[in-house]
Coordinates of C-alpha atoms and ligand atoms in Angstrom, one line a residue:
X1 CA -10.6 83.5 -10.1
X2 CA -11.3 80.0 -8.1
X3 CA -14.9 81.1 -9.2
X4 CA -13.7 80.9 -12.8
X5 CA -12.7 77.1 -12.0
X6 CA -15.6 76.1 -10.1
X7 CA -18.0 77.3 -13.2
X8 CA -15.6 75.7 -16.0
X9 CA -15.3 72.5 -13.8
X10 CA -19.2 72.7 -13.5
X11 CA -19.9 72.9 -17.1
X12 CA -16.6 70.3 -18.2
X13 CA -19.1 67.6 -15.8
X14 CA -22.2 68.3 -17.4
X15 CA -20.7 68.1 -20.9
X16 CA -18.2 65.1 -20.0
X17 CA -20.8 62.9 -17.9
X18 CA -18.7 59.9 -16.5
X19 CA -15.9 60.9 -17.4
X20 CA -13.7 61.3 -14.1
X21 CA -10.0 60.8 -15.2
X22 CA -11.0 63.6 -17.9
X23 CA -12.2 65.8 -15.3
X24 CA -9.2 65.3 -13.7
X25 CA -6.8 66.0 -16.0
X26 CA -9.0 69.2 -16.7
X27 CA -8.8 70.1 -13.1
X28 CA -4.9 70.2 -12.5
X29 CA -4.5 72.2 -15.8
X30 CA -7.0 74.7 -14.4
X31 CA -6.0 75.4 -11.2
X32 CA -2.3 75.8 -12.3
X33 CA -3.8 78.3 -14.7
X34 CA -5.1 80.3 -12.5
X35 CA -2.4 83.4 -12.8
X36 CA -1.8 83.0 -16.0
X37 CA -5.5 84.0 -16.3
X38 CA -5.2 86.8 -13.8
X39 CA -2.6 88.2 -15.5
X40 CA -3.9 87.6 -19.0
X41 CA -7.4 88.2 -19.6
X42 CA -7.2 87.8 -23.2
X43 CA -6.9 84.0 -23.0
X44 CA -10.3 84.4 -20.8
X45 CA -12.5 86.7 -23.1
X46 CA -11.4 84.4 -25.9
X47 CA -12.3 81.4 -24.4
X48 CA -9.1 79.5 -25.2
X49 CA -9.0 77.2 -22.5
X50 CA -12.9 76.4 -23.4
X51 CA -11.7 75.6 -26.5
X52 CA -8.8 73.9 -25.5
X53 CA -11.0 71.3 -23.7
X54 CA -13.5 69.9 -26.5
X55 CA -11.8 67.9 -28.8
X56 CA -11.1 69.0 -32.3
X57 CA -12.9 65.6 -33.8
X58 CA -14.0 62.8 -32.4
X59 CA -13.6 59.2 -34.1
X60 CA -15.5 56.2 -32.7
X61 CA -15.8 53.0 -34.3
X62 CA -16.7 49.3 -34.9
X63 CA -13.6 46.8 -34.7
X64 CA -15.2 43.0 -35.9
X65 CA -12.1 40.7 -36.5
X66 CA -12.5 37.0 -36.3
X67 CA -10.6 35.2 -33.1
X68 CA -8.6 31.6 -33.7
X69 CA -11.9 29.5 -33.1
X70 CA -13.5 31.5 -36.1
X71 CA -15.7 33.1 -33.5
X72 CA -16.9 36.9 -34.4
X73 CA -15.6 39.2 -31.5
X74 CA -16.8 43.2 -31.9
X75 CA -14.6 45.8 -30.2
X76 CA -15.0 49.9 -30.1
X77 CA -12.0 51.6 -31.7
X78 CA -11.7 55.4 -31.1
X79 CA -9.5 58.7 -32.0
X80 CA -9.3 61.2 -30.5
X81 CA -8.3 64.4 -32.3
X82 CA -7.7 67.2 -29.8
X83 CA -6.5 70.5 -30.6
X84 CA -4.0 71.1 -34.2
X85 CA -2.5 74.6 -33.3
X86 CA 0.6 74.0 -33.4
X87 CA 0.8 70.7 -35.5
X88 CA -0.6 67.3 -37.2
X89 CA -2.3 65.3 -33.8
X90 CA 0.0 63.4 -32.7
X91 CA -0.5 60.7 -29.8
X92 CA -0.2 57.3 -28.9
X93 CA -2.8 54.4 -29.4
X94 CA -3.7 52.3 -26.4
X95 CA -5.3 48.9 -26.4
X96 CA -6.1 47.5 -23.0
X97 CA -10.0 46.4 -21.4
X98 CA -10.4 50.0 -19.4
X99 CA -10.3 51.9 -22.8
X100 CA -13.1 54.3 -22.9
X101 CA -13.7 57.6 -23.7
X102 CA -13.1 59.5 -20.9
X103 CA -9.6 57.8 -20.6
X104 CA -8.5 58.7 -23.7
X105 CA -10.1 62.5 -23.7
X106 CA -7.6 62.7 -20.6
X107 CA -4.9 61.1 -22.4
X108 CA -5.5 63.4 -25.3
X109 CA -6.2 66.3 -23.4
X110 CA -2.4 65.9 -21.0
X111 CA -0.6 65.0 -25.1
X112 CA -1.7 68.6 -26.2
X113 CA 0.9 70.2 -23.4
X114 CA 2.8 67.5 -23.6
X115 CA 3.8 68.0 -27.1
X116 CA 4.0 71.8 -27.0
X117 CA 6.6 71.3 -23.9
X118 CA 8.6 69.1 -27.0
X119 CA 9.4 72.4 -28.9
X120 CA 8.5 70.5 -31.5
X121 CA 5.4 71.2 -34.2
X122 CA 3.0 68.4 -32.5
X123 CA -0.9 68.9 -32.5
X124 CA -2.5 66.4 -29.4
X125 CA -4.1 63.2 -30.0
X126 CA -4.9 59.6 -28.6
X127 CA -6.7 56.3 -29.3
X128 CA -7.0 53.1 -29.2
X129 CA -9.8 50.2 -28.2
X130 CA -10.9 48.0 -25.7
X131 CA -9.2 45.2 -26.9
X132 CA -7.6 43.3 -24.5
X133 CA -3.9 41.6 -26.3
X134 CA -3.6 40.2 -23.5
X135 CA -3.9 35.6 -24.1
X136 CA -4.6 36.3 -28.0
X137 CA -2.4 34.6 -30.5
X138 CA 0.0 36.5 -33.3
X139 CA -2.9 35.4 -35.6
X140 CA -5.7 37.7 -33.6
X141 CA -3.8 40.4 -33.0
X142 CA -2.9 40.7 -36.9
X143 CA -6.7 40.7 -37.5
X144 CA -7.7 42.7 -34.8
X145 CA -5.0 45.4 -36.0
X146 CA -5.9 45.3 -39.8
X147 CA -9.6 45.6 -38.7
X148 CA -8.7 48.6 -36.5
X149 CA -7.0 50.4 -39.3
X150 CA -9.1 49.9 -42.2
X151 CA -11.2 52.2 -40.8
X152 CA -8.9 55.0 -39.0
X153 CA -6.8 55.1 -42.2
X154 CA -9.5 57.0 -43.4
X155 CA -8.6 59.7 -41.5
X156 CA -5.0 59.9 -40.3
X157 CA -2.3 60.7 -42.8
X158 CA 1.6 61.9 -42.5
X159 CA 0.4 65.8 -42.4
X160 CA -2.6 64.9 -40.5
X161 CA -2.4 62.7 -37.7
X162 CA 0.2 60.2 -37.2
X163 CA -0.8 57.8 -34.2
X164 CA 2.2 55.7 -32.1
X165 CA 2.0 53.1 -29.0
X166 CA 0.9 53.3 -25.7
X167 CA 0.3 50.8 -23.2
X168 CA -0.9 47.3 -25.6
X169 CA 0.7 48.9 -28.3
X170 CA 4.7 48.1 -29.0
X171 CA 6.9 47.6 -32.3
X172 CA 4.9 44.4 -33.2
X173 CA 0.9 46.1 -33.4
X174 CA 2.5 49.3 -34.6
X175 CA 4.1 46.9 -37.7
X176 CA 0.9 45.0 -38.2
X177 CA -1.0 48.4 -38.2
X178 CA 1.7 49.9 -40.6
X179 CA 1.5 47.3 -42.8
X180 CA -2.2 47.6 -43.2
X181 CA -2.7 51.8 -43.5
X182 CA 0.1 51.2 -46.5
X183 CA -2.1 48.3 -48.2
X184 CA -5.2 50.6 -48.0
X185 CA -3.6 54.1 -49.2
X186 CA -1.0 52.3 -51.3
X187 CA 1.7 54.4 -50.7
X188 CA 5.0 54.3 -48.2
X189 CA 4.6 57.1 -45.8
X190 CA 5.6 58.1 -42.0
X191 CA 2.1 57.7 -40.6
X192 CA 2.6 56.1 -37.1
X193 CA 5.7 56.6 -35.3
X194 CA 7.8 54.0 -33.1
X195 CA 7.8 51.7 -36.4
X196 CA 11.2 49.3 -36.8
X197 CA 14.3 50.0 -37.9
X198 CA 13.9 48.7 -41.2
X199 CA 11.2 50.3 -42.2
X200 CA 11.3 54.0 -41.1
X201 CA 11.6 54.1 -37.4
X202 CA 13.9 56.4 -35.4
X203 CA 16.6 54.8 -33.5
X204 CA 16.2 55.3 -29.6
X205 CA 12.2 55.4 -30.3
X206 CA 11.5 52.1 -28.1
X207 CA 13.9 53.8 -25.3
X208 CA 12.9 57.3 -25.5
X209 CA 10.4 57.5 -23.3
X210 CA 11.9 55.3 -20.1
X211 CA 15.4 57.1 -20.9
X212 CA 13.5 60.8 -21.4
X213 CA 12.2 60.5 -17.9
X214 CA 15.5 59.7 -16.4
X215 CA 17.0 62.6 -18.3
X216 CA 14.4 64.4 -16.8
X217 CA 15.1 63.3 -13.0
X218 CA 18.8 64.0 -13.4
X219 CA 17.6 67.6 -14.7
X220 CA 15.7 67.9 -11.4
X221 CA 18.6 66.8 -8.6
X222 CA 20.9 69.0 -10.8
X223 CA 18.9 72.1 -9.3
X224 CA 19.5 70.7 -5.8
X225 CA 23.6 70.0 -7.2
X226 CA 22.9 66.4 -6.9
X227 CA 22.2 63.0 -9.5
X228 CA 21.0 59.6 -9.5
X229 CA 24.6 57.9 -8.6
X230 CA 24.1 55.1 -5.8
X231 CA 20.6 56.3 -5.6
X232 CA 17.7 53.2 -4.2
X233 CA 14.7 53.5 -7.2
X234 CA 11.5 52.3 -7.3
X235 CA 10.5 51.3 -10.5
X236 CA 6.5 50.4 -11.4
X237 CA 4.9 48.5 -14.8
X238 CA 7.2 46.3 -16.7
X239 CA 6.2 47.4 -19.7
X240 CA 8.1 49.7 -22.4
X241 CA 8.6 52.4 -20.0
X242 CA 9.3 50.7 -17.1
X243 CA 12.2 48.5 -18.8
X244 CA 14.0 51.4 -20.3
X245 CA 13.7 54.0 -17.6
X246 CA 15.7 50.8 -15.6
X247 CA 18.4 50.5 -18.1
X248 CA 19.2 54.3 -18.3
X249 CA 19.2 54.4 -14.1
X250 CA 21.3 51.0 -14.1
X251 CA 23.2 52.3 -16.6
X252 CA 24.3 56.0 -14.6
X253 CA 24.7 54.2 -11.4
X254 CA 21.2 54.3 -10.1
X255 CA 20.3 50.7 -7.9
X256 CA 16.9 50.3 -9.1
X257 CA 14.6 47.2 -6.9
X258 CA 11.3 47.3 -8.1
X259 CA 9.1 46.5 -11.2
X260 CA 5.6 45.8 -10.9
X261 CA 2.5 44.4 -13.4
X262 CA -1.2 44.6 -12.8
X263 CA -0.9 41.4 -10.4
X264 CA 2.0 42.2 -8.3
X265 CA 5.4 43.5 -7.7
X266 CA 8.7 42.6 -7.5
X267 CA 11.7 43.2 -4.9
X268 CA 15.6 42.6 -5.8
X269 CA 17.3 44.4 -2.6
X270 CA 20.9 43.6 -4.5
X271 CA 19.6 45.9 -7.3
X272 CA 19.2 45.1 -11.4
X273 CA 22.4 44.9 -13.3
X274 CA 22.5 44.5 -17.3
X275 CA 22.0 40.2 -17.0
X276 CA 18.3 40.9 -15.0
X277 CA 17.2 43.0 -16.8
X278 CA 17.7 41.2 -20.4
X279 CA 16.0 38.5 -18.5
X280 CA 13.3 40.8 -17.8
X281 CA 12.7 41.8 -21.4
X282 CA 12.8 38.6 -22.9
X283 CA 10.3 37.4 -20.4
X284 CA 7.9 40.4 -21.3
X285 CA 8.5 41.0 -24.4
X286 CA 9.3 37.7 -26.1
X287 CA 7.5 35.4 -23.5
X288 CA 5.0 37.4 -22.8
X289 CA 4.9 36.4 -19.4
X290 CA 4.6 37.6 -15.8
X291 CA 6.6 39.7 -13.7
X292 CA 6.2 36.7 -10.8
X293 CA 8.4 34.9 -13.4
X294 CA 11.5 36.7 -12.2
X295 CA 11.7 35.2 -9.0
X296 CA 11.8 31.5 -9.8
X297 CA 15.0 32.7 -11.8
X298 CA 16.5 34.9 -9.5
X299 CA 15.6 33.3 -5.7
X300 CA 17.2 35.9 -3.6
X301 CA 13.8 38.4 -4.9
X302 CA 10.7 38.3 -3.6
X303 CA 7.4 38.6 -4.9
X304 CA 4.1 40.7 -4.0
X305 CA 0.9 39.9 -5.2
X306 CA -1.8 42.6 -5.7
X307 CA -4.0 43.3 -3.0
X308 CA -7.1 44.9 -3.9
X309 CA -8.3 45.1 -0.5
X310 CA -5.4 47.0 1.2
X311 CA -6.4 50.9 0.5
X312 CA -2.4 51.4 -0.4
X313 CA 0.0 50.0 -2.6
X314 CA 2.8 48.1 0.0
X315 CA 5.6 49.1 -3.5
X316 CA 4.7 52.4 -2.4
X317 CA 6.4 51.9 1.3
X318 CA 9.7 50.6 0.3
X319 CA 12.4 52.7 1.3
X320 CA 14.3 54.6 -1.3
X321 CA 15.1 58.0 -2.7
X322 CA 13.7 58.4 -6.0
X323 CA 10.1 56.5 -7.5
X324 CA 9.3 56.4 -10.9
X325 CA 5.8 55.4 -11.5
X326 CA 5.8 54.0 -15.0
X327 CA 2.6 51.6 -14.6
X328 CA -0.7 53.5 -15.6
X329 CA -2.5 56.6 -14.0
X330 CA -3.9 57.1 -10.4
X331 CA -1.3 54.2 -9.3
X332 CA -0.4 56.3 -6.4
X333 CA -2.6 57.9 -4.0
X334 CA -2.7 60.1 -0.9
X335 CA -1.8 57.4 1.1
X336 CA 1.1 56.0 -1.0
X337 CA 2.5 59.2 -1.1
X338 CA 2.9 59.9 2.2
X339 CA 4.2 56.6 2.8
X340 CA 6.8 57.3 0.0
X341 CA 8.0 60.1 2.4
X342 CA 8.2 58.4 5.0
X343 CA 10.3 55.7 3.1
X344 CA 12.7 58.7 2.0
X345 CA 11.3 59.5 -0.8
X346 CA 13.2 62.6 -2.9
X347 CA 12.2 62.6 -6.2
X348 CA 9.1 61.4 -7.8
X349 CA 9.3 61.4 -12.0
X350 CA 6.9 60.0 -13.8
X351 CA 7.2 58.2 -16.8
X352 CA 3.0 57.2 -17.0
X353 CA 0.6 59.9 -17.6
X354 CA -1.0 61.2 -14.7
X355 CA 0.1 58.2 -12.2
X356 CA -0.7 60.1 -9.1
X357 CA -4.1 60.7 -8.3
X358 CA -5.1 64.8 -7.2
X359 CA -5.0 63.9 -3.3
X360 CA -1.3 62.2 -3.7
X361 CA 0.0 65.0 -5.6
X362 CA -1.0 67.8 -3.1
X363 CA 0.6 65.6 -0.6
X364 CA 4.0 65.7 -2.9
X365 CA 3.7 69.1 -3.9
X366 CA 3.6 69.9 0.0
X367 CA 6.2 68.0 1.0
X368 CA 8.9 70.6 -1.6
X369 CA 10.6 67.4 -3.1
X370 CA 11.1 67.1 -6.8
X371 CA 7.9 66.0 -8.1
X372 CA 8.0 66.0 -12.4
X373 CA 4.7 65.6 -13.8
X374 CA 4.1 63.0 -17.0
X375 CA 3.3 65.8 -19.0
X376 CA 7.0 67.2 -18.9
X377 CA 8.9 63.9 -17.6
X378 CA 7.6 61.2 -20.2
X379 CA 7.3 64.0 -23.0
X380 CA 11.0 62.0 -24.8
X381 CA 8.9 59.6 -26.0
X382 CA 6.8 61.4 -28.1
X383 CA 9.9 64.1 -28.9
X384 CA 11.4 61.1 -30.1
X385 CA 8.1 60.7 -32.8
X386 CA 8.6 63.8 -33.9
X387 CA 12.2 63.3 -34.8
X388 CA 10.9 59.9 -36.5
X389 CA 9.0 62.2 -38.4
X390 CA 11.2 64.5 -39.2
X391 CA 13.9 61.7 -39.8
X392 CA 10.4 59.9 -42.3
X393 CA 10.2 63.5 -44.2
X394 CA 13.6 63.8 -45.3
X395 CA 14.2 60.2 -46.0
X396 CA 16.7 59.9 -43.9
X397 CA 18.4 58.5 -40.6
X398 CA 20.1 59.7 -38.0
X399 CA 22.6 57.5 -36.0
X400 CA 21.5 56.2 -32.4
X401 CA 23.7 59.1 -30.6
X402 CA 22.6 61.6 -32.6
X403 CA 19.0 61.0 -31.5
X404 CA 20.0 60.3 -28.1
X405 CA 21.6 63.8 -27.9
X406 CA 18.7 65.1 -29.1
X407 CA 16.6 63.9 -26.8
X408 CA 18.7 64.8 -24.1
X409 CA 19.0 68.5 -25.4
X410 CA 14.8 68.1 -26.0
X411 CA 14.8 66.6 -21.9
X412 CA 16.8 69.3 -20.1
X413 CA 14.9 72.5 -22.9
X414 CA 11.9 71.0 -21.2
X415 CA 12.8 71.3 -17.8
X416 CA 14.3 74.7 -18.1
X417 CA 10.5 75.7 -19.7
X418 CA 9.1 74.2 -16.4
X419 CA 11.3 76.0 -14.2
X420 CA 11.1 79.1 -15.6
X421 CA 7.3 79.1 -16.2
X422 CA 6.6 77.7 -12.2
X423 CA 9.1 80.8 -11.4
X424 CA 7.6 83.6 -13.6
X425 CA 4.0 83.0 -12.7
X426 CA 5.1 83.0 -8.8
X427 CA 5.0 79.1 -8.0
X428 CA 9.2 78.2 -7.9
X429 CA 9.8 74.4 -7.6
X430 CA 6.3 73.4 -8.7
X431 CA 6.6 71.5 -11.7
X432 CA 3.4 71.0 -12.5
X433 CA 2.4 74.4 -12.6
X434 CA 5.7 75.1 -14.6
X435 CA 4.8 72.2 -17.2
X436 CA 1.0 73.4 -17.3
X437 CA 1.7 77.2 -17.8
X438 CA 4.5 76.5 -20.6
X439 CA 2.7 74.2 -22.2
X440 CA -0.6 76.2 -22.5
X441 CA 0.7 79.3 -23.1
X442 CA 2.2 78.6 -26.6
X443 CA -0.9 76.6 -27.8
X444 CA -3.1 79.2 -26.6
X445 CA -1.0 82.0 -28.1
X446 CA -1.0 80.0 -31.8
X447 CA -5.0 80.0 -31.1
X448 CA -5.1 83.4 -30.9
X449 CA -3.1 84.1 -34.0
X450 CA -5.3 81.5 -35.9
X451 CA -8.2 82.9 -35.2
X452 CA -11.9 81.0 -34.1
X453 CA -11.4 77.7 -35.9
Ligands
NDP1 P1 3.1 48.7 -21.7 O1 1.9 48.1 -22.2 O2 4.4 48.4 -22.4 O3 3.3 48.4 -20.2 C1 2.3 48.7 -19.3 C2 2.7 48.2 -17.9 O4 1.9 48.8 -16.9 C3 2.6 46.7 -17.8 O5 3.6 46.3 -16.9 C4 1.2 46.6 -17.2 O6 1.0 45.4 -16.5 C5 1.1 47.7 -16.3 N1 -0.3 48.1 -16.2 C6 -1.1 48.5 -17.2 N2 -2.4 48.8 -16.8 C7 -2.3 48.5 -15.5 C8 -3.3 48.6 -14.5 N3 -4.6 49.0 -14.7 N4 -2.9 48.3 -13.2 C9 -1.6 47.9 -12.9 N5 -0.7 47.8 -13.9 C10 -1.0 48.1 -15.1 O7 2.9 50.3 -21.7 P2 3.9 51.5 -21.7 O8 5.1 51.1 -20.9 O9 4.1 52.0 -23.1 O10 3.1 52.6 -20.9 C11 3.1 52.8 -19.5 C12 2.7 54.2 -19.1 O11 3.5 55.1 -19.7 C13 1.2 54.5 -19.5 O12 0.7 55.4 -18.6 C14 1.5 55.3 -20.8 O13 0.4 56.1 -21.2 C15 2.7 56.0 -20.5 N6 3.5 56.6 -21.6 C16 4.0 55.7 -22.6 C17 4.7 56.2 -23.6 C18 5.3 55.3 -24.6 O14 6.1 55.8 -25.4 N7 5.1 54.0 -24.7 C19 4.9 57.7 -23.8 C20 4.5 58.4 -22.7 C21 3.8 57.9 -21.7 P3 0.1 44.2 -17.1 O15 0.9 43.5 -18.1 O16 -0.3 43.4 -16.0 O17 -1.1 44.9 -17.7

């Protein structure tokens, strides 16, 4: 069966030239469905997996918007629309300079599981641009957002494909995008998720994602009759993620010390508490400044700037008992992951997609601690779209517990798909076979009953 592997990696590389984080995303899904192909050959002779791996459609496009000095500045938007088994594409846009589109074939590629781990009726998708928001006034980011959807409007719609956020992408783009896509189709509809409150969005929506994947890690010391009380957590990114996976660990006791951004980190030995952390999202999400920021405010933290020389990220060594990488992917490698065992390391959960490169997650699977995969541990996020969705379809709102217990329910159904997949197909404890194999098997199943489309 490793020959059936070698000859789909072979052919995914020739088809998907420079394209490594697809590949890679291709690989882990392969290898974990090895038995599931042993035991099935059905899914083989029909070439699901094949299938599974060239996208439904792919959009690509020119983004021209004007910037503040009335210069002419030309970006490349893209969609990616992966596989619709089981539901409109759904999947969150990304703007940040290392968009391409092998990045966000992996990213669309991981969303298809993903969103068949939600139990909720969710095709796979992703996009976004190059564009970098990063330094661009309200002004630029209106026009660049406007300019970017007068042309995907043309094809996304409520029962089609209804794009969200990602990493560039919060409550502000997704408004100026909203705004735009109802301008051009002139009507009112739930076409992107994670929109505000006023106008259609689901409450919890911002926190689902950081809050999901701490569901998710309580879920995971349960089965070792254990939970996050007391426990030392690293956190990475600052971003959405990040900031609410904090205040859900803060909030059940966890001491969390770490947040990072793309030019360093940050230590707080005493631990966030409620007063920090508001500091924290004012400063990113108001101010739009750096996490370096924090320690002119609070002295007693230190700061750590990026080093891209070092071969490991010094985060990474920090003693503690749980990490939750919530930066971007291959944030951790071999290296960083053995020194998160040595540092005590218990539980990895991670809220970014596919933050551990393959050599670092061997070296965690190995070692038998709780390791949840992105694909099952930051699924809330988009669990919480769909019930924006749902919530958009019957006009309608619930209140913020009702999501929240929704979510939790959708958090700990997810985890008991991953355990009992990992179990049935002879793997116990491995998550990432568990979240693979569950989330496979009912897209591949619905491709089977739908025939060759
Ligand atoms: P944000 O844009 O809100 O925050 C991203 C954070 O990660 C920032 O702190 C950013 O720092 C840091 N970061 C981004 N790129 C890099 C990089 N190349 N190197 C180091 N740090 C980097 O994004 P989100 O919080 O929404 O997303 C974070 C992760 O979670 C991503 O992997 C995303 O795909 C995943 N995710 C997000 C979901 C959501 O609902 N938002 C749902 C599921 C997964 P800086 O400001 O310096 O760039």
């Amino acid at each position: 069966m490793q020959n059936y592997v070698s000859a789909l990696m072979q052919d995914v590389k020739a088809k998907n030239p420079s394209e490594p984080e697809f590949h890679q995303a291709v690989k882990e899904v392969a290898d974990s469905l090895v038995l599931v192909m042993e035991r099935h050959p059905e899914y083989r002779s029909a070439k699901v997996l094949e299938r599974m791996i060239e996208p439904e459609r792919v959009i690509m496009f020119r983004v021209p918007w004007m910037d503040d000095n009335g210069g002419v500045q030309v970006n490349r938007g893209f969609r990616i629309e992966m596989n619709s088994a089981i539901g409109p594409y759904k999947g969150g846009l990304r703007f940040h300079p290392s968009v391409n589109l092998g990045i966000l074939k992996f990213l669309a590629f991981e969303q298809v599981f993903k969103n068949s781990l939600t139990t909720l009726p969710l095709g796979g998708g992703k996009g976004g641009s190059d564009f970098n928001p990063k330094g661009r006034s309200d002004g630029e980011l209106m026009r660049f957002c406007q300019s970017f959807m007068s042309e995907l409007s043309r094809h996304i719609g409520p029962n089609t494909d209804v794009p969200a956020g990602d990493i560039g992408v919060g409550g502000r783009e997704i408004g100026y995008l909203f705004g735009q896509y109802k301008r051009l189709a002139n009507e009112f509809t739930g076409v992107l998720t994670g929109k505000g409150q006023n106008w259609g969005g689901s409450r919890i929506r911002p926190e689902a994602t950081g809050y999901g994947a701490v569901y998710f890690a309580s879920e995971m010391l349960a089965t070792r009759k254990d939970d996050l009380t007391g426990k030392r957590c690293l956190v990475s990114g600052s971003g959405n993620v990040a900031q609410y996976a904090v205040e859900k660990l803060v909030e059940l006791g966890a001491r969390v010390i770490s947040l990072s951004d793309s030019s360093g980190f940050i230590i707080d030995e005493e631990g966030f508490n409620a007063e920090k952390l508001h500091f924290i999202m004012d400063l990113k999400n108001v101010r739009r400044g750096r996490i370096h920021e924090y320690v002119e405010k609070f002295t007693d933290a230190s700061y750590v700037e990026a080093d891209a020389s070092l071969d490991h990220n010094p985060l990474w060594k920090r003693e503690a008992e749980c990490a939750f990488p919530c930066a971007t992917q291959n944030e951790i490698n071999a290296q960083d992951a053995g020194n998160m065992l040595k540092g005590g390391v218990q539980v990895v959960c991670e809220g970014a997609n596919m933050p551990v490169t393959p050599d670092g997650a061997s070296v965690l699977l190995k070692s038998g601690i709780l390791y949840g995969p992105g694909k099952a541990a930051n699924a809330g996020g988009v669990a919480v779209s769909g019930l924006e969705m749902a919530q958009n379809s019957m006009r309608y709102g619930w209140t913020r517990d009702e999501v929240d217990q929704r979510l939790q329910m959708i958090m700990a159904d997810i985890h008991r798909s991953c355990v009992d997949a990992a179990e049935r197909f002879g793997t116990p404890g491995n998550y990432v076979n568990g979240a693979n194999i569950a989330g496979f098997l009912k897209v591949a199943d619905s491709m089977l009953d739908q025939g060759l489309v």
